[in-house]
Coordinates of C-alpha atoms in Angstrom, one line a residue:
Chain A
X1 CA 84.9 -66.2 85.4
X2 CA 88.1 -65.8 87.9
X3 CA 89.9 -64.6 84.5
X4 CA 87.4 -61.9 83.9
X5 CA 87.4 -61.1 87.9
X6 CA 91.4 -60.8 87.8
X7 CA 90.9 -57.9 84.9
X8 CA 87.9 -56.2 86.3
X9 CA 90.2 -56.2 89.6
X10 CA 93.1 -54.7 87.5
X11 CA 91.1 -52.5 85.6
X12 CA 89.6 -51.1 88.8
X13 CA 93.0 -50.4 90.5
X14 CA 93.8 -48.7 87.5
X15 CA 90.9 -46.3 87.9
X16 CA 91.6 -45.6 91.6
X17 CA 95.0 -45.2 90.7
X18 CA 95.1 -42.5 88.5
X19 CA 91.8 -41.2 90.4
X20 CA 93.9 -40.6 93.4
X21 CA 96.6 -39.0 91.5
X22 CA 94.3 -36.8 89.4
X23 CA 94.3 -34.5 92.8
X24 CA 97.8 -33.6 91.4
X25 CA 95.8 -31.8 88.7
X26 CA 93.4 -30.3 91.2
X27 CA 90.4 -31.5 93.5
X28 CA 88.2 -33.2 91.4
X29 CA 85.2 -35.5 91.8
X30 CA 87.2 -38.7 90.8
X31 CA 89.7 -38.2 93.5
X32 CA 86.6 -37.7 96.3
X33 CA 84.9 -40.6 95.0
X34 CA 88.3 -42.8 95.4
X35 CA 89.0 -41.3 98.6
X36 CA 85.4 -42.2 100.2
X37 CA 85.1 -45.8 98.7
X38 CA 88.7 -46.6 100.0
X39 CA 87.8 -45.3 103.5
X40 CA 84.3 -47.2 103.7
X41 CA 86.1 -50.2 102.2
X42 CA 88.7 -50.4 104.6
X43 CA 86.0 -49.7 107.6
X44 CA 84.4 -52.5 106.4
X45 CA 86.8 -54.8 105.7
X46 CA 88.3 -54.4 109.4
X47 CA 85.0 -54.8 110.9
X48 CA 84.8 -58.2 108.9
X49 CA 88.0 -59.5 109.4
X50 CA 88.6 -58.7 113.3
X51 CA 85.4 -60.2 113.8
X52 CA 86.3 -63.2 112.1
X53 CA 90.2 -63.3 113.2
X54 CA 89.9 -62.1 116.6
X55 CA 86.5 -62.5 118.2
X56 CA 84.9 -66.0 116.6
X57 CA 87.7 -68.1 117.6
X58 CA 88.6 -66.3 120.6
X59 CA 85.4 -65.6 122.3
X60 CA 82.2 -66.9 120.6
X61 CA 83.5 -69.9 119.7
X62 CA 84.4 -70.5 123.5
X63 CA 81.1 -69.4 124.7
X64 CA 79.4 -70.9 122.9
X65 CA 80.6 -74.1 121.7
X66 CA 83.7 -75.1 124.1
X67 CA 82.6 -73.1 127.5
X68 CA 83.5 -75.6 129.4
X69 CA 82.9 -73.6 132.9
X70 CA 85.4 -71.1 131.5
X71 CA 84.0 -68.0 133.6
X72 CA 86.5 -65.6 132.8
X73 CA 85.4 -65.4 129.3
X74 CA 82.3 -63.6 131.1
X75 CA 84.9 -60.9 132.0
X76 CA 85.8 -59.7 128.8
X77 CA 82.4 -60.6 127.0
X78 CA 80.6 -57.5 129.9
X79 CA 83.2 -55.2 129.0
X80 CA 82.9 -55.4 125.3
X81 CA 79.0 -54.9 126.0
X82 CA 79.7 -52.2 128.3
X83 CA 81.7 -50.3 125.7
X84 CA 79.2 -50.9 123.6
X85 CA 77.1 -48.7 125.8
X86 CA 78.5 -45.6 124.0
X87 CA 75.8 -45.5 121.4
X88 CA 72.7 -45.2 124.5
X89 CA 73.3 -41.8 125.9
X90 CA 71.4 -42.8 129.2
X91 CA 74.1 -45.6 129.7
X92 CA 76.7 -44.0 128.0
X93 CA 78.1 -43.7 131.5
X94 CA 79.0 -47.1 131.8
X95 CA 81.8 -47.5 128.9
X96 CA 84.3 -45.1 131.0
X97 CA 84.8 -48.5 133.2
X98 CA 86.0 -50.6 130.4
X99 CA 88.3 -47.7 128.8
X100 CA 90.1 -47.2 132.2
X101 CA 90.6 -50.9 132.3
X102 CA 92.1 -50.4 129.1
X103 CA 94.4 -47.1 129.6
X104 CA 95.5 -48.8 133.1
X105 CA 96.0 -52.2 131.9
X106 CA 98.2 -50.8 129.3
X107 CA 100.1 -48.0 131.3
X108 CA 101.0 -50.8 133.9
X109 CA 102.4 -53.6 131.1
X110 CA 104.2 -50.2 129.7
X111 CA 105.3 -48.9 132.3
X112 CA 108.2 -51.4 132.7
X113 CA 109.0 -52.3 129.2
X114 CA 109.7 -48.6 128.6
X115 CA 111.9 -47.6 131.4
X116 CA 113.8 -50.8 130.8
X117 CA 114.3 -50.1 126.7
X118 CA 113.6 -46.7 126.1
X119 CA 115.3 -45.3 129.7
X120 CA 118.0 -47.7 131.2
X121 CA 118.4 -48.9 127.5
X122 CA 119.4 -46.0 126.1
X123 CA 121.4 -44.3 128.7
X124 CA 123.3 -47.8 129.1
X125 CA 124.0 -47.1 125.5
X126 CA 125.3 -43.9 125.6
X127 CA 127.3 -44.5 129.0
X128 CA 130.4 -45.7 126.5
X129 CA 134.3 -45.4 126.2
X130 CA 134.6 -43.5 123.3
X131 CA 138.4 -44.5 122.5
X132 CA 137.6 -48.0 123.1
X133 CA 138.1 -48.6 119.7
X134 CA 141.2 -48.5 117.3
X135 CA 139.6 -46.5 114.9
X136 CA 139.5 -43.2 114.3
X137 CA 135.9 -42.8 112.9
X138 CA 134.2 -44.9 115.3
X139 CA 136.3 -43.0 118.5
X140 CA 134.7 -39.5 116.2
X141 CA 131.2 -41.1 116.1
X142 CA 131.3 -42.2 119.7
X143 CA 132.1 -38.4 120.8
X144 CA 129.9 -37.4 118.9
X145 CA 127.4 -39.4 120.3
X146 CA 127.7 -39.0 123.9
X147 CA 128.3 -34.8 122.7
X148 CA 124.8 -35.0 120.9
X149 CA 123.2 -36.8 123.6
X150 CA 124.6 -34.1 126.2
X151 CA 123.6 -31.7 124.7
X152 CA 120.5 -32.5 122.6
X153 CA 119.0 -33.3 126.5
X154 CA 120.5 -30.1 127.8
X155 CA 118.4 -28.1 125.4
X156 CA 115.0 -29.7 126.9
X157 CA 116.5 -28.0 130.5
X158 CA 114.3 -25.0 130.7
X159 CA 114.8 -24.7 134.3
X160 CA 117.3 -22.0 134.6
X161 CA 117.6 -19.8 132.1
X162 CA 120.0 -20.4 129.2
X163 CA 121.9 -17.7 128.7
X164 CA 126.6 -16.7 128.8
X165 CA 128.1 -19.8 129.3
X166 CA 124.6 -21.8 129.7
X167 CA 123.8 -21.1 126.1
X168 CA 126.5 -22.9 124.6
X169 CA 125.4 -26.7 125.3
X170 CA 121.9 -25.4 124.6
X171 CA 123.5 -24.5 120.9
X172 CA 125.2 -27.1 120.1
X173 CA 122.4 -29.2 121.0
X174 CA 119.6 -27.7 118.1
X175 CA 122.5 -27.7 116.0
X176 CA 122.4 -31.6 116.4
X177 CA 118.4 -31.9 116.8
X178 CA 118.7 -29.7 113.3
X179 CA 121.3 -32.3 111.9
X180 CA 118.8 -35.5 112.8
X181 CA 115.6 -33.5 111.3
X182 CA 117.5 -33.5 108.2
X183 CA 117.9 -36.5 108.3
X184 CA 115.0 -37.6 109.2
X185 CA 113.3 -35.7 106.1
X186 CA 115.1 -37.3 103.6
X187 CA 114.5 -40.7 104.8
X188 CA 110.8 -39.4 104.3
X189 CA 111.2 -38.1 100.7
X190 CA 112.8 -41.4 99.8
X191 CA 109.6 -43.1 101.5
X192 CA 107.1 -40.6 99.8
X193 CA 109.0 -41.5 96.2
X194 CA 109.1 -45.2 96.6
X195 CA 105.4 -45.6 97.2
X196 CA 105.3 -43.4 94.0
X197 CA 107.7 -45.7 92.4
X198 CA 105.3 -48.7 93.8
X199 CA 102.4 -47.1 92.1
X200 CA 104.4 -46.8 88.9
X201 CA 105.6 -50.6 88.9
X202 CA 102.2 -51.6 88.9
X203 CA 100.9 -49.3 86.0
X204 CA 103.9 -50.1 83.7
X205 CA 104.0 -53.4 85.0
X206 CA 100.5 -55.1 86.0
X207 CA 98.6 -53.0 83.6
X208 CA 100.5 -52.0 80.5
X209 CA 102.9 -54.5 80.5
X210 CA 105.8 -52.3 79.5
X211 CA 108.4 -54.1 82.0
X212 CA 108.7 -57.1 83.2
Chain B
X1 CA 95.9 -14.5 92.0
X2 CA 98.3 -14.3 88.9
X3 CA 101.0 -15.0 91.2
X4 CA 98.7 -17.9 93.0
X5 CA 98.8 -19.4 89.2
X6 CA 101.5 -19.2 88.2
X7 CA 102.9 -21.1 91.5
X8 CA 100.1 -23.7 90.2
X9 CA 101.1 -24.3 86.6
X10 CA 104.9 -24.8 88.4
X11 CA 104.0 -27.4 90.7
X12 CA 102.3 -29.6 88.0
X13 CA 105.1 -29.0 86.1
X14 CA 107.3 -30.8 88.8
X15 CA 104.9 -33.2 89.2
X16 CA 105.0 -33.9 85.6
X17 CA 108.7 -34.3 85.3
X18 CA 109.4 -36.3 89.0
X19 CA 106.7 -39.0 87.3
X20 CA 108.9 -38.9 83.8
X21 CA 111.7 -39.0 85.8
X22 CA 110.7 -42.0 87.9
X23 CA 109.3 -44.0 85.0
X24 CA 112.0 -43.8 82.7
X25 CA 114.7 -45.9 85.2
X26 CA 111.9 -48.6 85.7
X27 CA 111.6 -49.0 81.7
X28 CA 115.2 -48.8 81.2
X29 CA 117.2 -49.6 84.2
X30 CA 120.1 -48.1 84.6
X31 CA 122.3 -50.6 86.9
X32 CA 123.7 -48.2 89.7
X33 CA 126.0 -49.9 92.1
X34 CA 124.9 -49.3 95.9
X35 CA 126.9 -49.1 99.0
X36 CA 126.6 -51.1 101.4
X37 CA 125.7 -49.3 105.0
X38 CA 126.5 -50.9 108.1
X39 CA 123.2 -51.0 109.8
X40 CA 122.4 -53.8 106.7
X41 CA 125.4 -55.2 107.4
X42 CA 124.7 -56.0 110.6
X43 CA 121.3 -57.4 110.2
X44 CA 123.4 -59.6 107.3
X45 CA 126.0 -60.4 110.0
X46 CA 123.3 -61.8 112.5
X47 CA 121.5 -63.9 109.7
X48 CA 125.0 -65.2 108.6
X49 CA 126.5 -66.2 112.1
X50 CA 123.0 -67.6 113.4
X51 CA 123.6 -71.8 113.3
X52 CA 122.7 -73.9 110.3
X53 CA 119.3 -75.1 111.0
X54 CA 118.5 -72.6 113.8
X55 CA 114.9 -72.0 114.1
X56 CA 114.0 -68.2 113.2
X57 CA 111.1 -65.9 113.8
X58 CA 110.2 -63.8 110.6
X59 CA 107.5 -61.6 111.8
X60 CA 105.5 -59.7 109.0
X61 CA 104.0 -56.6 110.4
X62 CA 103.1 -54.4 107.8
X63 CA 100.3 -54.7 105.0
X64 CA 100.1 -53.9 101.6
X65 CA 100.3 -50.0 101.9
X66 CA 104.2 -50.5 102.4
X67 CA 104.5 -53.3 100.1
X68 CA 107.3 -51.6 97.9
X69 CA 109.6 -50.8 100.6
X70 CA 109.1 -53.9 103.2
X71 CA 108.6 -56.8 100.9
X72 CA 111.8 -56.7 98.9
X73 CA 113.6 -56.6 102.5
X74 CA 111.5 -59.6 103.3
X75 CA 112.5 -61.9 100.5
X76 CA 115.7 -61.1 100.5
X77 CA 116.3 -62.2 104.3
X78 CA 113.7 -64.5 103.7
X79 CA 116.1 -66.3 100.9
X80 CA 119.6 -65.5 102.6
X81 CA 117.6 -67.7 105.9
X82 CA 116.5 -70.3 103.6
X83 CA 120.8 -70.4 102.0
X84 CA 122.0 -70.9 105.4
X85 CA 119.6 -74.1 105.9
X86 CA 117.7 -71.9 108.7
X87 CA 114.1 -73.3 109.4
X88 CA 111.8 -70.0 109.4
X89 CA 108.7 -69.5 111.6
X90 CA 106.6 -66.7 109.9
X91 CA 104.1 -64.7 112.5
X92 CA 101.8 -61.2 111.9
X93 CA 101.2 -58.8 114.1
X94 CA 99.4 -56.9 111.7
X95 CA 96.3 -58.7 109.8
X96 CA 97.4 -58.5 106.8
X97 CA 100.9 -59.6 107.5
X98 CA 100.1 -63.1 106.7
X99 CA 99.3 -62.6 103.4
X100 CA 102.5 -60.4 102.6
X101 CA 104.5 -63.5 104.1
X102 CA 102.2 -65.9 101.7
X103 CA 103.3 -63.8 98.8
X104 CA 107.4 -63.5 100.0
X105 CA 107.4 -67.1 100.4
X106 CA 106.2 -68.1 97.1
X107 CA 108.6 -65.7 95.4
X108 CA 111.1 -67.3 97.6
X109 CA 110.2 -70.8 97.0
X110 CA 110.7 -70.5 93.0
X111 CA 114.4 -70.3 94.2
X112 CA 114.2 -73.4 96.8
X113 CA 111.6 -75.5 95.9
X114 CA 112.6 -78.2 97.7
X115 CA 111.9 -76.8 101.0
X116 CA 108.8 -77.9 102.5
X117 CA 105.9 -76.4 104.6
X118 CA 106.0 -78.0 108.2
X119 CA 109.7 -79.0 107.8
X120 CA 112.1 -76.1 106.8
X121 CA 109.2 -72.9 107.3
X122 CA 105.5 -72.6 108.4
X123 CA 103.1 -69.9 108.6
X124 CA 102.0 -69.6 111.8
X125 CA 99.1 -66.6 111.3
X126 CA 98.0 -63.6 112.5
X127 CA 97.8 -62.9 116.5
X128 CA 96.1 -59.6 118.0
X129 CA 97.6 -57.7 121.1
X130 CA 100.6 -56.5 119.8
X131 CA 103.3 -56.3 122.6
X132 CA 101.2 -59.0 125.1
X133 CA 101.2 -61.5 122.5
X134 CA 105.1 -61.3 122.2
X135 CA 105.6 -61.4 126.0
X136 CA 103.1 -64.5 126.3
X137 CA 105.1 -66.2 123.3
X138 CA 108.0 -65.2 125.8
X139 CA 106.5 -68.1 127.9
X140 CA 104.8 -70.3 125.9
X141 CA 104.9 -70.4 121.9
X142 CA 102.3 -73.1 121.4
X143 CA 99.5 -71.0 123.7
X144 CA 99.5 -68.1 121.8
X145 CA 100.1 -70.4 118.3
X146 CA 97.8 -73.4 119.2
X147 CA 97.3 -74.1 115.4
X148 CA 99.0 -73.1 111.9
X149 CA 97.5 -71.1 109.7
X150 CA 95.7 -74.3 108.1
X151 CA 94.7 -75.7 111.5
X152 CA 97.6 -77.8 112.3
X153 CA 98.4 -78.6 116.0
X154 CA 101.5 -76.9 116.8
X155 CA 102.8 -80.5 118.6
X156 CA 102.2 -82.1 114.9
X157 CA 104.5 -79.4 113.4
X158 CA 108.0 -81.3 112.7
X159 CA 110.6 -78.2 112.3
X160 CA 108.7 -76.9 116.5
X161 CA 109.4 -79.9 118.4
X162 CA 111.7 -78.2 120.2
X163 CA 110.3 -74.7 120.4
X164 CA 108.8 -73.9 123.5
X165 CA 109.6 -70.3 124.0
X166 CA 110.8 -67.5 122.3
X167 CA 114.3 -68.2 123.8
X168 CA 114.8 -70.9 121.5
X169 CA 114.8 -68.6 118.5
X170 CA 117.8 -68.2 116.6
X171 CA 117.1 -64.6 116.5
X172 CA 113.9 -62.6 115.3
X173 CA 113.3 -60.3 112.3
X174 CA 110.7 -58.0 112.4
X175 CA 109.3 -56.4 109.3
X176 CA 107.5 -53.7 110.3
X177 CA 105.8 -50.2 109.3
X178 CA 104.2 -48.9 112.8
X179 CA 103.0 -50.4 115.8
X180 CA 103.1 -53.4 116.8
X181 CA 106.4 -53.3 115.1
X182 CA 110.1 -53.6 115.9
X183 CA 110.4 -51.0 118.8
X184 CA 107.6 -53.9 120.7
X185 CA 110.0 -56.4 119.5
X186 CA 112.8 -54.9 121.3
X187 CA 110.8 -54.3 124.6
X188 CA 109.1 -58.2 124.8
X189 CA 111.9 -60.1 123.5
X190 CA 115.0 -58.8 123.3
X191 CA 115.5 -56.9 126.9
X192 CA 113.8 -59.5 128.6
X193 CA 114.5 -62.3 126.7
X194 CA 117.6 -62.0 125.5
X195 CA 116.8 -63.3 121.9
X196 CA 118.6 -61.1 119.0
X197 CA 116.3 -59.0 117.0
X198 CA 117.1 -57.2 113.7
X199 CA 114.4 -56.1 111.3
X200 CA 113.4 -53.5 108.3
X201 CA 111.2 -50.6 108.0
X202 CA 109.7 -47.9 106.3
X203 CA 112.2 -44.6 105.5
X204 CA 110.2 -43.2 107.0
X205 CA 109.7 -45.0 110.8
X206 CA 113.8 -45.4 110.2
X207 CA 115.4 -42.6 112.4
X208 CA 113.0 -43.4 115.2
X209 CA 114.4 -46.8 115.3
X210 CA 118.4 -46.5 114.7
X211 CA 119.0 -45.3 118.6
X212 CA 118.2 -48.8 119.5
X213 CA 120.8 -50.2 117.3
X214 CA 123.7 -48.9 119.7
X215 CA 126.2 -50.6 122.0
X216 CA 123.3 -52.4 124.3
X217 CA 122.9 -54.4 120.6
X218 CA 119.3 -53.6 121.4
X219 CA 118.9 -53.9 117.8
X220 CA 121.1 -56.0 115.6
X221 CA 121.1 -53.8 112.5
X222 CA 118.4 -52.2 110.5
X223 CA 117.0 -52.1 106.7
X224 CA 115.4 -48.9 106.3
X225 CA 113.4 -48.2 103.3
X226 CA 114.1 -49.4 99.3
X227 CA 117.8 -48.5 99.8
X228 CA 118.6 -50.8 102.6
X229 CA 116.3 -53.3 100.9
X230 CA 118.8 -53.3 97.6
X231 CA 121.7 -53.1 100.1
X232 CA 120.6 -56.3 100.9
X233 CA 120.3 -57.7 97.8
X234 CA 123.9 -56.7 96.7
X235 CA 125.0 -58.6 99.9
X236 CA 123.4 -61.9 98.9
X237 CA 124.0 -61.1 95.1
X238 CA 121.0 -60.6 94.0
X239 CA 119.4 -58.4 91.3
X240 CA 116.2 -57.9 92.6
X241 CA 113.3 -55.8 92.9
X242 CA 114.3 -53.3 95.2
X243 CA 117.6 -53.2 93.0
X244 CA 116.3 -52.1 89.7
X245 CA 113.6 -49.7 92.0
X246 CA 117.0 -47.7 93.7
X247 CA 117.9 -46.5 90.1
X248 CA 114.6 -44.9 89.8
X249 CA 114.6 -43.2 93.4
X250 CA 118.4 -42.3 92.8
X251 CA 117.3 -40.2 89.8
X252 CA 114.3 -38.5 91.7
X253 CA 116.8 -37.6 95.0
X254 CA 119.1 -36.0 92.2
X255 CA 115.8 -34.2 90.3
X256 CA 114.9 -33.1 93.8
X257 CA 117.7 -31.8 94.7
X258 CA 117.9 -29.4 91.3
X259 CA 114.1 -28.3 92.2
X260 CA 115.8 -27.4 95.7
X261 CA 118.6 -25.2 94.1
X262 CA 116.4 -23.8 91.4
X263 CA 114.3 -22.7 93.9
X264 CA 116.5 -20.9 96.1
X265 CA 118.5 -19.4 93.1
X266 CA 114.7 -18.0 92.5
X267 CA 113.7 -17.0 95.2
X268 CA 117.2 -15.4 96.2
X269 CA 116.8 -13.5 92.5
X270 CA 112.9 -12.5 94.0
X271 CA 114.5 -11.0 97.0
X272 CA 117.4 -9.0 95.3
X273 CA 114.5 -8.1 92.9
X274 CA 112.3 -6.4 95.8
X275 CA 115.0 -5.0 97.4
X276 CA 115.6 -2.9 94.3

């Protein structure tokens, strides 16, 4: 029975496989159908698996069976309810108070863990000697870094307009935002192709048994 | 509507020959040498100089949508850990991340079989919150991880006797595709902490993630995408999966970059054409 389940699996990959990349072709029903199931089916399997991961063994399971005069557990088990709320328009008011708990409680943990990495991080980083070093293409790379930074920054200065002399930072600074967009795209295009090489693997491989 | 077909028929074209063009490396593999970057070797660097029977975080934060590009990275750290005696604690952020660290470490495994569960690795599960779970495993491992994935006390683990805190780390590798991901690893453990991270990623989350490895050694080194995962491979000589993969997206680069400069030849011919 599990040896007839693994090919039926297979066999059903396969379809939503080639389903999917039958839109290639052009829109067609096969592709909708592929594209609906995999969105209800991943709905549903989250719904499932959160409920089973994350609220049985950290809430129900406490209420319920090892309470133990644990009141905070109250706290979270109202504002889950209260969020709940959403789907009775009369109440519907209610479930703002849990999702400003939410935005705050995460804009105040945030707060500090960005301006430490993202800010003081960062400009740490850039705050270098560039000749520190004995060779010549990291002292080139470090110039160009603190350069790039400059400049890349000055371009976001909108404050005073950018024009003679003001221009040229401005300049040089899409010229490097250009640069890392490049560079950026062709790290997606290699993404975009290995997930088409993945795809590929697991026809010539899984299914047809072509390579090994 | 002539020309609206015509643009049609080319595209499936392309799409024709990119898929011939991809399939053909994986059936007959061609063997390309890659160079190695020094982002990878960095992240090698850290794994090599970290003590012989350190304790290390592997935490798998990606699922099965990135599978090609993130698990090759993962078993091949995973296996240059395991050759330097490290003991590996495996976590996910993401749900599905402890399935993707099942699957790496039975691939790994085949290779060291004599390592055992509870004593050189262990699979510590899944944990929600993201970025609060890291800082409360900042304070105390064994209250955010009372139990193993199979319900084992974390006290009756051997290999975390001494593993209180994230401090006591050897350093921590994220593999990640999004949020929670590296970038939360570098905010709740390494700034505050102090505890090396290094990790891999998608291609395409790659460039936002390369300004933290800088001077600050925010981040020590970075695998991004198949590429750095074959990088990788060459550094622990190995001919693996993400090896035999690069020859296939080396071909589809080059074929992409000839659609590129046939285009522009065309569409530079279109223009002289009209201005005629």
């Amino acid at each position: 029975m599990s040896g007839f389940m693994a090919t039926f699996g297979l066999w059903l990959s396969v379809f939503f496989t080639l389903s999917i990349f039958s839109f290639l072709y052009k829109d067609n029903p096969f592709y909708k159908l592929s594209e609906q199931i995999f969105v209800g089916l991943s709905a549903a399997y989250w719904l499932v698996y959160l409920y089973y991961s994350v609220m049985v063994p950290n809430l129900f399971n406490k209420l319920f069976t090892d309470f133990k005069g644990n009141l905070i557990l109250l706290i979270p088990t109202a504002l889950g309810l209260m969020m709940l709320l959403r789907l009775i328009p009369k109440a519907q008011w209610l479930s703002r108070y849990p999702i400003a708990i939410m935005i705050g409680t995460s804009a105040g943990i945030n707060m500090v863990r960005y301006a430490k990495t993202d800010l003081l991080g960062q400009i740490s980083a850039t705050m270098i000697n560039p000749f520190a070093s004995d060779n010549v293409v990291t002292v080139i790379g470090n110039i160009l870094l603190i350069v790039g930074t400059i400049c890349g920054v000055y371009f976001f200065y909108f404050s005073k307009k950018q024009e003679g002399i003001r221009a040229v930072p401005s300049k040089l600074g899409i010229w490097f935002l250009m640069i890392s967009f490049g560079a950026s795209f062709g790290y997606t295009v290699m993404a975009r192709i290995s997930l088409l090489i993945g795809r590929l693997e697991f026809l010539l491989k899984d299914w047809l048994h072509i390579i090994k | 509507m002539s020309t609206n077909k015509n643009s049609q028929t080319e595209r499936r074209i392309i799409y024709l020959v990119l898929l011939i063009a991809v399939a053909l490396p994986l059936i007959f593999p061609i063997g390309w040498k890659t160079d190695v970057s020094n982002y990878t070797k960095m992240a090698w660097d850290l794994v090599q100089s970290t003590p012989d029977s350190a304790v290390v975080l592997f935490s798998f934060d990606y699922d099965p949508s990135t599978l090609t590009e993130i698990q090759p990275m993962a078993e091949a750290m995973l296996e240059h850990s395991f050759s330097r005696n490290q003991k590996i604690i495996a976590i996910a952020l993401w749900p599905q991340g402890v399935q993707m660290a099942d699957q790496a470490f039975t691939e790994v495994l085949k290779k060291y079989p004599n390592k055992k569960y509870g004593v050189d690795y262990v699979n510590l599960g899944y944990k929600v919150a993201g970025i609060v779970a890291i800082q409360a495993m900042g304070k105390s491992m064994p209250e955010v991880f009372p139990t193993d994935q199979s319900g084992t006390k974390y006290e009756d683990i051997p290999m975390l006797k001494k593993v209180k805190t994230l401090k006591d780390v050897g350093y921590i590798c994220s593999l990640s595709s999004g949020t929670p991901g590296i970038k939360e690893w570098v905010m709740a453990a390494r700034d505050p902490l102090g505890t090396p991270v290094t990790g891999g990623t998608t291609a395409v989350s790659a460039p936002g993630l390369l300004p933290y490895v800088n001077s600050q050694k925010q981040l020590y080194g970075l695998l991004g995408g198949l590429k750095a995962a074959s990088e990788y491979e060459t550094l622990i000589h190995k001919i693996g999966s993400a090896t035999i993969k690069m020859d296939a997206q080396s071909i589809a680069h080059l074929l992409i970059l000839v659609f590129i400069l046939i285009g522009n030849v065309k569409a530079f011919v279109t223009k002289k054409r009209s201005e005629q």
